[in-house]
CSV table of C-alpha atoms and ligand atoms in Angstrom, one decimal:
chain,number,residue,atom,x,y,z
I,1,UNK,CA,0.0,0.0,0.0
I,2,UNK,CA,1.0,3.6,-0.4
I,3,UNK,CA,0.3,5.6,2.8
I,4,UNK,CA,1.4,8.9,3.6
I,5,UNK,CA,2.2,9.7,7.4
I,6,UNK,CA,2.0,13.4,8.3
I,7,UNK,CA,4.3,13.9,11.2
I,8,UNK,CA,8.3,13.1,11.6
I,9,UNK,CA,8.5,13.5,15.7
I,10,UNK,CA,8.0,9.9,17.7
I,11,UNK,CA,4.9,8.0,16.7
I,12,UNK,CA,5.2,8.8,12.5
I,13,UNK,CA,8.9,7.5,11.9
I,14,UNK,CA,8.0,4.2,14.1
I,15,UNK,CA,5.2,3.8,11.9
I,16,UNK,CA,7.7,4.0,9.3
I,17,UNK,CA,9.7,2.0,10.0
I,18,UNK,CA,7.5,-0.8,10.5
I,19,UNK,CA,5.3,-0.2,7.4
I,20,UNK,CA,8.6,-0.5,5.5
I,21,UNK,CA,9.5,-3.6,7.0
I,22,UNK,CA,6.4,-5.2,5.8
I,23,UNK,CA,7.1,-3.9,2.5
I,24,UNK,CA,4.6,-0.5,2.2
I,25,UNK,CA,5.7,2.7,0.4
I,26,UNK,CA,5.1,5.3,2.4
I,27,UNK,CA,5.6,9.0,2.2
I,28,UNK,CA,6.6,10.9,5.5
I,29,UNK,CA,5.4,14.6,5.9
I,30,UNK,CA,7.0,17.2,8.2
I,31,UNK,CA,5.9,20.5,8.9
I,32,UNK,CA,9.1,21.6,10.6
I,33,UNK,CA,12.0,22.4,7.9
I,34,UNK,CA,14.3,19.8,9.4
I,35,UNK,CA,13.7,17.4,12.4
I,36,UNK,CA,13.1,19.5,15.0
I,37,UNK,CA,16.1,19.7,17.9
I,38,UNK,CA,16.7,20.7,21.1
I,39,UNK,CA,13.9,20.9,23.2
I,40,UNK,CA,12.6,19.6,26.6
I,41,UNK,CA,13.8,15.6,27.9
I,42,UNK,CA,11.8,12.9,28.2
I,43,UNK,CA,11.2,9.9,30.8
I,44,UNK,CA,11.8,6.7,28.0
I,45,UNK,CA,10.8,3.1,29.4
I,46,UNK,CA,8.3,1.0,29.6
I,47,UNK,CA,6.2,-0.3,26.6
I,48,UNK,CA,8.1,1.8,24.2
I,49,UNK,CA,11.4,0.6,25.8
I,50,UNK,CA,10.6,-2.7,24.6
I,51,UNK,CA,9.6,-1.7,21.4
I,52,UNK,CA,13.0,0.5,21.2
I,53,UNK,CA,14.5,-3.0,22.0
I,54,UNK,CA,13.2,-5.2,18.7
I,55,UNK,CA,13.8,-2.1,16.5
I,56,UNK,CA,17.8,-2.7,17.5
I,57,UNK,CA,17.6,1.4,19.1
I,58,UNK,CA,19.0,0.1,22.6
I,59,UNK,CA,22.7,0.9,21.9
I,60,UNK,CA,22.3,4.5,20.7
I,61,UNK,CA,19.1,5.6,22.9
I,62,UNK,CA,21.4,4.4,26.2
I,63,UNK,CA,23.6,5.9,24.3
I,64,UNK,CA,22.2,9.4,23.9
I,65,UNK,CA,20.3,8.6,27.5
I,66,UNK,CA,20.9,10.0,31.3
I,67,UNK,CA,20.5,7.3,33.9
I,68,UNK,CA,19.0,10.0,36.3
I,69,UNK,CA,20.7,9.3,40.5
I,70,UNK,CA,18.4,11.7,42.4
I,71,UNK,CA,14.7,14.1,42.2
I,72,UNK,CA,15.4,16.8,44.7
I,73,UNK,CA,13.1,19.4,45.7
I,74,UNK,CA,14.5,22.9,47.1
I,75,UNK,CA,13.2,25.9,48.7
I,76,UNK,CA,13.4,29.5,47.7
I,77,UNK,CA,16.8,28.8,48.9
I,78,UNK,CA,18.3,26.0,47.3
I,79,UNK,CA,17.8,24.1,50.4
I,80,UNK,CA,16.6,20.2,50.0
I,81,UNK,CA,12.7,19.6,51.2
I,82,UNK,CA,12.5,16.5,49.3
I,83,UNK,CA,13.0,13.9,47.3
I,84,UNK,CA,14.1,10.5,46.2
I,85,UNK,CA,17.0,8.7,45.0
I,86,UNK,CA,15.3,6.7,42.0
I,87,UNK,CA,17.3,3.3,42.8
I,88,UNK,CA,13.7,2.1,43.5
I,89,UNK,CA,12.2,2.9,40.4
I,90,UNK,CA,15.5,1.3,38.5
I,91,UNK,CA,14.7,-1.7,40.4
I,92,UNK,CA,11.3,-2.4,39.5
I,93,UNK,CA,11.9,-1.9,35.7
I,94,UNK,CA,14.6,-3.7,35.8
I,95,UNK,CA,17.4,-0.9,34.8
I,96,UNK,CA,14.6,-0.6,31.6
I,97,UNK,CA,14.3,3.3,32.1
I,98,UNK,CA,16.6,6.4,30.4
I,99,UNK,CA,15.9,10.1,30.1
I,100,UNK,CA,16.8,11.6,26.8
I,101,UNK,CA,16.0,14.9,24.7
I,102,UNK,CA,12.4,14.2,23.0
I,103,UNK,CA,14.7,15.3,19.8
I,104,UNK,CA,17.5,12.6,19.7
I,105,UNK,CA,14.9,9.8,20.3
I,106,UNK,CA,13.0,11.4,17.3
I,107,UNK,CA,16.2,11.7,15.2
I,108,UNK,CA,17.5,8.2,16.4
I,109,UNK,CA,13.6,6.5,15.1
I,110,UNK,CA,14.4,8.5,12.1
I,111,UNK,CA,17.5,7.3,11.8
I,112,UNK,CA,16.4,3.6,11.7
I,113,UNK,CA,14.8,4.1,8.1
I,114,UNK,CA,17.8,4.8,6.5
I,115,UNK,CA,17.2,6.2,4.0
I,116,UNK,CA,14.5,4.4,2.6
I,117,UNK,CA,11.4,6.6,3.5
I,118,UNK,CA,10.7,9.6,1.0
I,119,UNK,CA,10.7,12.2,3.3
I,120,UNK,CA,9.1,16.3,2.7
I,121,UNK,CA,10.1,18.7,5.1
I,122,UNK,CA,9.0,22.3,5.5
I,123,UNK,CA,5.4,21.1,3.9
I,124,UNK,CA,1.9,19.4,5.4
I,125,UNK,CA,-1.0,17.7,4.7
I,126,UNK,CA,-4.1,20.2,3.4
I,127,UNK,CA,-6.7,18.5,2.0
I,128,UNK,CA,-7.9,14.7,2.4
I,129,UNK,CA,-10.7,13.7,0.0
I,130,UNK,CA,-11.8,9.6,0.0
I,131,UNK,CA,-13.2,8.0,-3.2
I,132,UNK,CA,-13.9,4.3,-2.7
I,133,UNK,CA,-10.6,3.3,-4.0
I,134,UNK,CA,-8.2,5.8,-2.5
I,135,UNK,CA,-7.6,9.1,-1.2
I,136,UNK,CA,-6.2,12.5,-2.9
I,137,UNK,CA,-4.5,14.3,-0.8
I,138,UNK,CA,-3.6,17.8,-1.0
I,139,UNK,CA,-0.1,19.2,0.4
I,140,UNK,CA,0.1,23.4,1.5
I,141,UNK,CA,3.7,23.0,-1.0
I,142,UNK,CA,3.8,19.7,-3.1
I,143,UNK,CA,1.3,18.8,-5.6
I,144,UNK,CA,-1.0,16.3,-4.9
I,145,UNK,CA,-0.9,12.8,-4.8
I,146,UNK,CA,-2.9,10.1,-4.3
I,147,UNK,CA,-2.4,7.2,-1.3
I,148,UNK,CA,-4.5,4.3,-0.1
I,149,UNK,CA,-4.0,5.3,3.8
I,150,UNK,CA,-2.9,8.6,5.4
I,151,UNK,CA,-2.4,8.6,8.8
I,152,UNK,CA,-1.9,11.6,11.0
I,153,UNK,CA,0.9,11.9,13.4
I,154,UNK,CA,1.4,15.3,14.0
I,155,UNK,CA,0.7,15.8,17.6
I,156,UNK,CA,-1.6,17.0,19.9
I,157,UNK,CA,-2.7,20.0,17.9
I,158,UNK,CA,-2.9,17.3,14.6
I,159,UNK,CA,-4.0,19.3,11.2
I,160,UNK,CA,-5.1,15.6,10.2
I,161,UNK,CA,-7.8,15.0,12.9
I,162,UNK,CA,-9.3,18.9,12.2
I,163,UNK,CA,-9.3,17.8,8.5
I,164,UNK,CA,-10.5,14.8,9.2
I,165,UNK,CA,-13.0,14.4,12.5
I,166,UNK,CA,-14.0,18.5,12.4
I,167,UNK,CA,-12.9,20.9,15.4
I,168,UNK,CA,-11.1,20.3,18.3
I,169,UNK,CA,-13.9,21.5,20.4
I,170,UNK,CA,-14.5,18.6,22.6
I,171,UNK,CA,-11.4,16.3,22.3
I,172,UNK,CA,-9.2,18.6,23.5
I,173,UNK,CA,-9.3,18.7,27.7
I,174,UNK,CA,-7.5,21.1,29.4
I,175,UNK,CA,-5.6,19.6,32.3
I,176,UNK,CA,-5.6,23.2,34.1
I,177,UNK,CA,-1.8,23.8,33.4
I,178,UNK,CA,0.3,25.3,31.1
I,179,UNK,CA,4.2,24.1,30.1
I,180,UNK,CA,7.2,25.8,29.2
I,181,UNK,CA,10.6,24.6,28.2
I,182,UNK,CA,14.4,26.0,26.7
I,183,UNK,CA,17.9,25.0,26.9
I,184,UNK,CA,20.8,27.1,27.9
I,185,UNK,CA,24.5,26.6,27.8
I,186,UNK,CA,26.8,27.4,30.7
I,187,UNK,CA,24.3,28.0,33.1
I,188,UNK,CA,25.1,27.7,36.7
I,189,UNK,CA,25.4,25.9,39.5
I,190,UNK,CA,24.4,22.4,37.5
I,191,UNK,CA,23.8,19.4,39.7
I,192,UNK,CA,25.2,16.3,37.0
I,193,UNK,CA,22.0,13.6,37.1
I,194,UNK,CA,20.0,15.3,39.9
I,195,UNK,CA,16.5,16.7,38.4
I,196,UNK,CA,16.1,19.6,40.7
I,197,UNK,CA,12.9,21.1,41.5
I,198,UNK,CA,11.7,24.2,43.2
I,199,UNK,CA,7.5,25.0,43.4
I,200,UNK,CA,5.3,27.3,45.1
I,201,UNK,CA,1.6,27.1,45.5
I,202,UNK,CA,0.4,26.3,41.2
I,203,UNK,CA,4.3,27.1,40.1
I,204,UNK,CA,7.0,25.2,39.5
I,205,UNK,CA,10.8,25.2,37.9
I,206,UNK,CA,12.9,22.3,37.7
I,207,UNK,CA,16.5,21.7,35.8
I,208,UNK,CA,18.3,19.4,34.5
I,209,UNK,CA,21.9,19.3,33.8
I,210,UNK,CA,23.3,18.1,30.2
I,211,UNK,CA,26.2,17.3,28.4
I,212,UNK,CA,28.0,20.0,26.1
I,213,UNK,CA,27.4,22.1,29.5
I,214,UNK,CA,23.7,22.8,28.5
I,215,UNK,CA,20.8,23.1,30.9
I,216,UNK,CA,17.4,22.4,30.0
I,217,UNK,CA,14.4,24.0,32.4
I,218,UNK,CA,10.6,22.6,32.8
I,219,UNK,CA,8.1,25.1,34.0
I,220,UNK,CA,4.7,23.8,35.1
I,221,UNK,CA,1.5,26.2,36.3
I,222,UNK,CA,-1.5,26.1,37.2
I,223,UNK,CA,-3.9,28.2,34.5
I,224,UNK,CA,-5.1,30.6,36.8
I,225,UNK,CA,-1.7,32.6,36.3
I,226,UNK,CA,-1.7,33.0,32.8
I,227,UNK,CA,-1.8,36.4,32.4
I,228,UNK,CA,-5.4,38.0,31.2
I,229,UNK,CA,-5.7,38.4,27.4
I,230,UNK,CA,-2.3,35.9,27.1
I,231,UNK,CA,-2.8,33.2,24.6
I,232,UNK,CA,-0.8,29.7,24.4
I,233,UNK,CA,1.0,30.6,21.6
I,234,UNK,CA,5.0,29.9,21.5
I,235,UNK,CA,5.6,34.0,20.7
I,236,UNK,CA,4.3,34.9,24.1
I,237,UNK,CA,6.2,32.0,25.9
I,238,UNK,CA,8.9,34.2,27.4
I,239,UNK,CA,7.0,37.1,28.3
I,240,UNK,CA,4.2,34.9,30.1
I,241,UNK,CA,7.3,33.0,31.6
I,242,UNK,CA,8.8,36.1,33.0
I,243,UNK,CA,5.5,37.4,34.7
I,244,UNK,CA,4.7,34.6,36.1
I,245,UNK,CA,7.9,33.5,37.8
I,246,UNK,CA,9.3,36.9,38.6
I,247,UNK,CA,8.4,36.3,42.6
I,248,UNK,CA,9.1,32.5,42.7
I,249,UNK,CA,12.2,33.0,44.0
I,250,UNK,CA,15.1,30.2,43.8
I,251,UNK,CA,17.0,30.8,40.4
I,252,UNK,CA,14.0,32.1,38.8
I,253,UNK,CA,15.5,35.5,38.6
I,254,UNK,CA,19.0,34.0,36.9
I,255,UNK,CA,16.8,31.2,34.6
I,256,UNK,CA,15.0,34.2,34.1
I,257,UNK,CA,17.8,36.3,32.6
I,258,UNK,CA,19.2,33.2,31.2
I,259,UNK,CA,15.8,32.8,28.7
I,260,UNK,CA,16.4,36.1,27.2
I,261,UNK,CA,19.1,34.8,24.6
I,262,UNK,CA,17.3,32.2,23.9
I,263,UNK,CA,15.9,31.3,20.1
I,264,UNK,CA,12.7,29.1,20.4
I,265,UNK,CA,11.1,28.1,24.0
I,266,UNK,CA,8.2,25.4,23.7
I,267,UNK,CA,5.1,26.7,25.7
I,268,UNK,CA,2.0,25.1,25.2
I,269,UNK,CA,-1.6,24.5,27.5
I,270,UNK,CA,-1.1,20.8,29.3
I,271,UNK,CA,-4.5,19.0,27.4
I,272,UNK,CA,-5.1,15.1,26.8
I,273,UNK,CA,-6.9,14.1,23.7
I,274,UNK,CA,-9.8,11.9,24.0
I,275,UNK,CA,-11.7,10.5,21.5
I,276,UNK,CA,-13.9,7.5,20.9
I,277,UNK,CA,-12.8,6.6,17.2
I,278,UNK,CA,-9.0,7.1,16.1
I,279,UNK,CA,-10.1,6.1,12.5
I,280,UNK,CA,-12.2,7.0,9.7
I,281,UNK,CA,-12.6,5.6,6.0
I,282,UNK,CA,-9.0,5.6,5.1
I,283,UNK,CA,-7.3,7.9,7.9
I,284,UNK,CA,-6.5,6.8,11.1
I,285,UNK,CA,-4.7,8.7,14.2
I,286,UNK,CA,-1.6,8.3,16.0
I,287,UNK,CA,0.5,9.4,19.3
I,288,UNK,CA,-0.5,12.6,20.6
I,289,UNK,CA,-2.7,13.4,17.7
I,290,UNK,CA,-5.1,10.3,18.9
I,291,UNK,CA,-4.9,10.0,22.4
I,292,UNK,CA,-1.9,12.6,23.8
I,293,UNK,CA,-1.8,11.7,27.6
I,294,UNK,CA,0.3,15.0,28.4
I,295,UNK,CA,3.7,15.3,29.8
I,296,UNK,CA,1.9,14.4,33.3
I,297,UNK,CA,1.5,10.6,32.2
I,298,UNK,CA,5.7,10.7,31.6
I,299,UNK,CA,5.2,8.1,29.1
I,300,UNK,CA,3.4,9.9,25.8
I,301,UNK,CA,6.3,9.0,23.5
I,302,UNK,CA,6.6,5.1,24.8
I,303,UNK,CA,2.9,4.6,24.2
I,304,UNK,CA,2.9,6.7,20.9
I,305,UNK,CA,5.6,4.2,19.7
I,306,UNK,CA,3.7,1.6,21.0
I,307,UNK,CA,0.5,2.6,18.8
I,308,UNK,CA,2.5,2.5,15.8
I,309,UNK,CA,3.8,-0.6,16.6
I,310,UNK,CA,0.4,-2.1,16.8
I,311,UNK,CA,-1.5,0.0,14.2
I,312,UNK,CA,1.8,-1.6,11.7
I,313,UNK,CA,1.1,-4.8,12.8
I,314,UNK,CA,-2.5,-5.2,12.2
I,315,UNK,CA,-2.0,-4.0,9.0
I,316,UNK,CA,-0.3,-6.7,8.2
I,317,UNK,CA,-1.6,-9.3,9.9
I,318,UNK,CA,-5.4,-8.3,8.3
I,319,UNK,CA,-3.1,-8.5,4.7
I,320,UNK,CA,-4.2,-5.0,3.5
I,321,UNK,CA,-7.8,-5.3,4.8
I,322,UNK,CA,-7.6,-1.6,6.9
I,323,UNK,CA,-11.0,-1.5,7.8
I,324,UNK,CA,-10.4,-4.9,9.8
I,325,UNK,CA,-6.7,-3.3,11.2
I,326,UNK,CA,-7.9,-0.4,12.2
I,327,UNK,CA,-10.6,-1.9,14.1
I,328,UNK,CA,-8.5,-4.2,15.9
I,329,UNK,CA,-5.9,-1.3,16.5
I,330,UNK,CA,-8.3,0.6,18.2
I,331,UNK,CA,-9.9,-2.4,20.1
I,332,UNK,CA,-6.1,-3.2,21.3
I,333,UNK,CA,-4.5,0.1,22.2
I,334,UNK,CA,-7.9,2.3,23.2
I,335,UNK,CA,-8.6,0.7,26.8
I,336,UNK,CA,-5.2,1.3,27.7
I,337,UNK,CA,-4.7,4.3,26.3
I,338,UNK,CA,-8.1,6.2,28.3
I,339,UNK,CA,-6.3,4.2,31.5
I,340,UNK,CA,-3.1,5.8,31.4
I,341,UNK,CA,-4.8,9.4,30.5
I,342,UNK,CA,-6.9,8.9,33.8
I,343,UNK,CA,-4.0,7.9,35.6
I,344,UNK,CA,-2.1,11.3,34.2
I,345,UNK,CA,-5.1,13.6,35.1
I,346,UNK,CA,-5.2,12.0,38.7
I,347,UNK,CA,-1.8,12.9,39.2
I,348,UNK,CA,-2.0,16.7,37.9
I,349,UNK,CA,-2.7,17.7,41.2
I,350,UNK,CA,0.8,16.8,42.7
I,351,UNK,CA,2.5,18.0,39.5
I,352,UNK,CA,2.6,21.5,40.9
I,353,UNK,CA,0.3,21.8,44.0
I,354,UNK,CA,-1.9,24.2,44.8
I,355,UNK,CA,-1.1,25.4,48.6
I,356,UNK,CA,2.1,25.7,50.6
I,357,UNK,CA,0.1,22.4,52.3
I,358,UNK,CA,0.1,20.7,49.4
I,359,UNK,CA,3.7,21.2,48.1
I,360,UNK,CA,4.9,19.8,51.7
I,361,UNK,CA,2.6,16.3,51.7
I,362,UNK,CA,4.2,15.8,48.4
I,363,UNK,CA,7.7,16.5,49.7
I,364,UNK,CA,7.2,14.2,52.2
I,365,UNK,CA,5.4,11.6,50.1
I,366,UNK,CA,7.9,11.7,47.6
I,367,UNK,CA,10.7,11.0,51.0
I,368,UNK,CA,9.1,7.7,51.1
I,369,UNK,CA,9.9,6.8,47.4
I,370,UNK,CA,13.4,5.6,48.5
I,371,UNK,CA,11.0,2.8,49.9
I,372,UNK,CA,10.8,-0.3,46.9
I,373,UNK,CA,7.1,-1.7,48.5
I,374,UNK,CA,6.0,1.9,48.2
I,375,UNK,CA,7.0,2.6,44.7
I,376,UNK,CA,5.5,-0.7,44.2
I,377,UNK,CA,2.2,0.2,45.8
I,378,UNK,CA,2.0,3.5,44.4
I,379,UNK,CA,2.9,3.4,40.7
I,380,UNK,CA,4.1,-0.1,40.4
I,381,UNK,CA,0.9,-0.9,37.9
I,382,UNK,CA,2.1,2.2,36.3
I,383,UNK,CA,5.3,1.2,35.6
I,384,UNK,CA,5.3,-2.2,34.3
I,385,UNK,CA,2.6,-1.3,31.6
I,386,UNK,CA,0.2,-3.9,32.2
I,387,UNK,CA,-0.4,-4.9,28.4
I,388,UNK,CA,1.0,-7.6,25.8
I,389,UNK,CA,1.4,-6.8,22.6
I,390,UNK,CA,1.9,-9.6,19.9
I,391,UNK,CA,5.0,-10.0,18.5
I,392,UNK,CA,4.2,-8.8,14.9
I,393,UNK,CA,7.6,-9.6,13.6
I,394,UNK,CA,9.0,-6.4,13.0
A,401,FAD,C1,7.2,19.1,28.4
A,401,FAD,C2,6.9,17.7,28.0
A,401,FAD,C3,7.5,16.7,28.7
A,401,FAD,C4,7.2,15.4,28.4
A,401,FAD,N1,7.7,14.3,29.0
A,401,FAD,C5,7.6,13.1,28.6
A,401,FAD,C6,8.2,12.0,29.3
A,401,FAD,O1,8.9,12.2,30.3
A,401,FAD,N2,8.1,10.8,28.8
A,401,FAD,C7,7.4,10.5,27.7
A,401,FAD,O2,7.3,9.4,27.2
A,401,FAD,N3,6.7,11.5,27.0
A,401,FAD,C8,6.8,12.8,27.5
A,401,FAD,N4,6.1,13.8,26.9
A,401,FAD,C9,5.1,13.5,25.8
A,401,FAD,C10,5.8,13.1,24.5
A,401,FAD,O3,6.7,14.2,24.1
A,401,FAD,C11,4.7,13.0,23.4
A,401,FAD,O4,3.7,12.1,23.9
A,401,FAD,C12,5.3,12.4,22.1
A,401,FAD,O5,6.3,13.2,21.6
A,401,FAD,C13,4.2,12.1,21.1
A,401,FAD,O6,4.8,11.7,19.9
A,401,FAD,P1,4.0,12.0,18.5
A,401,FAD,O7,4.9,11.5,17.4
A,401,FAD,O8,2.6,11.6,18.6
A,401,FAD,O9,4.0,13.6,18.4
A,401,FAD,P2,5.2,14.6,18.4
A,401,FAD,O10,6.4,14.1,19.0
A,401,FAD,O11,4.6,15.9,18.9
A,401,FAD,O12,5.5,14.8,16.8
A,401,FAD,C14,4.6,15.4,16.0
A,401,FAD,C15,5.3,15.9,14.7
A,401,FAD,O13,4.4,16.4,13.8
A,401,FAD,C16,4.9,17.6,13.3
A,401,FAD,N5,3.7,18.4,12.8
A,401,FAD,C17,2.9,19.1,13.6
A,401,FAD,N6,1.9,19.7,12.8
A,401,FAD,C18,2.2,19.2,11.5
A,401,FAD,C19,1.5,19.4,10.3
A,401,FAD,N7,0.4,20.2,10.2
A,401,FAD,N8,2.1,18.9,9.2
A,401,FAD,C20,3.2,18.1,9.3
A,401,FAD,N9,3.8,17.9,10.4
A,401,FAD,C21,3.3,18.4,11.6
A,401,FAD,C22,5.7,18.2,14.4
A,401,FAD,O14,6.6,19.2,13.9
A,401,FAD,C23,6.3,17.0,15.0
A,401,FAD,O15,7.6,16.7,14.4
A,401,FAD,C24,6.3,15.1,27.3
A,401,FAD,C25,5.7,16.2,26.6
A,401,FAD,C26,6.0,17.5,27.0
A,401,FAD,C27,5.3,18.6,26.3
């Protein structure tokens, strides 16, 4: 089949990959002009660990990887409040867990094609219009062409699924937060594999140190501090940033200062996309574009893979029949996919807490996590990812 996939970041290049292995031609669109780097680092185990495994990415993820020692939570002061050394965690995946830039795991899937993927940067899907045989798809650059499939994978804000299922009115939820992101380089003090964190009641900063002496920052808050008449968009990042962390204390006034040279910050409302169907006549949805969990879940990019993975597989096991595939795609990956985004919006609440009250029962909660049985009770379901896929030879 010939199948275009809009989307080069985590869940489109997997699909790639395995559509190629089973022998499809398929046409990769990116809206960016060139794979997107830098950017904020990611939490990578789990489900997509193992399919990272039989695509022969170990070496170079572990590779590219930080095996993180330490979450430490400071005061206003740089004092420690909390915290946990993450040997537990380690332990229950069995050493199965890395934290890498959301850009080299994207350029390292990439890299697994190649070559053998016709790639268009700088260009996206416009128009999708089914006949019974096909579909004719319309590009903002290229000229049009015609496919059998197209699947979006263009993330949570997917052209695709607006093109396709109509507005994002209603599959769209707000989580009530709003995320920010940029690297520096030569920042200081840098703490080598300790993710250090510093909230206040619905705000919060963390760091981490990287190689090439760069430091990458997370913000996290609440909505209600979003300035009035402020919108989401990546423009007003900085300034938003820089009103709402002027009094937060900590480093804020030095990350603060630090932002101004920067290029491109990623700032973007925290929302989870639900939906009932991720497929329609010939288009179906992937990743975040489908069922984005949010950065809260810590796991968006493992189960993205993990979507591709299956939506690959039942294409070829159903020999071309993609009515049947996507069916059973859905039927596979949905039920776990609405799990994990309940789990996610259950644990907003102690992502960046709302009273001084708060903030401390999580310090001391996350105290205990030096405790295996605890991590075990508390997010051992979590972390071993409940959920076998078939092996569909890829
Ligand atoms: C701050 C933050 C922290 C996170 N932390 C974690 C974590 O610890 N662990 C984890 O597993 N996940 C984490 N995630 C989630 C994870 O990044 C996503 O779930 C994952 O990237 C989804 O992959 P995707 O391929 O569906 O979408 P994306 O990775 O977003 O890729 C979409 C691609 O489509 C392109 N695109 C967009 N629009 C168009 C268009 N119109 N035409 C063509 N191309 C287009 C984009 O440029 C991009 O390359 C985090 C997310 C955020 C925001």
């Amino acid at each position: 089949m010939r199948i275009i996939i809009n989307g080069a970041g985590i869940s489109g290049p997997t699909l790639a990959y395995c559509l190629r292995k089973a022998g499809h031609d398929i046409l990769l669109v990116e809206a960016a002009p060139q794979l997107r780097r830098g950017g904020y680092v990611l939490d990578f185990w789990g489900i997509g660990y193992d399919i990272a495994d039989k695509m022969g990415l170990l070496p170079r993820i572990r590779e590219l990887g930080y095996q993180v020692r330490e979450v430490r939570f400071v005061d206003r002061h740089g004092r420690k409040r909390g915290g946990f050394s993450t040997g537990a965690i380690g332990r229950l995946v069995n050493g199965r867990f890395t934290t890498l830039r959301r850009s080299d795991l994207a350029a390292t899937i990439y890299g697994a094609l190649d070559g053998t993927v016709e790639t268009i940067f700088g260009d996206s899907v416009a128009s999708i219009e089914e006949t019974r045989q096909c579909v004719r798809v319309g590009f903002d650059c290229a000229p049009p062409r015609q496919a059998d499939l197209v699947v979006g994978a263009d993330g949570l804000h997917s052209r695709v699924r607006r093109l396709v299922f109509g507005p994002d009115a209603g599959v769209e939820v707000s989580l009530g937060y709003h995320v920010a992101a940029f690297a520096v380089e030569g920042y200081r003090p840098r703490d080598e594999l300790v993710y250090v964190s510093h909230g206040v009641p619905g705000r919060q900063v963390s760091r981490w140190s990287m190689r090439d002496d760069k430091t990458v920052f997370l913000f996290v808050f609440r909505d209600e501090y979003l300035p009035a008449a402020s919108s989401s968009s990546e423009q007003e990042g900085k300034s938003v940033l820089a009103h709402v962390f002027a009094d937060v204390g900590w480093e804020c006034p030095r990350i603060l200062a630090a932002m101004e040279s920067v290029h491109s910050i990623y700032f973007d409302r925290v929302s989870q996309i639900r939906m009932d169907r991720w497929t329609k006549g010939r288009t179906a949805l992937l990743g975040d574009a489908a069922a984005c969990v949010s950065l809260l879940a810590g796991e968006g990019a493992g189960l993205a893979m993990a979507e591709a993975y299956v939506l690959a597989g039942e294409l070829r096991n159903c020999g071309g029949d993609h009515q049947t595939a996507f069916a059973r795609y859905q039927q596979r990956m949905m039920p776990f996919l609405k799990r994990k985004q309940r789990s996610a919006a259950r644990f907003a609440s102690s992502f960046a807490p709302k009273s001084t009250f708060g903030i401390t029962f999580r310090n001391l909660v996350m105290r205990l996590m030096q405790l295996p049985f605890l991590v075990d009770f508390l997010f051992g379901r979590e972390l071993r990812d409940e959920v076998k896929l078939p092996d569909y030879g890829f």
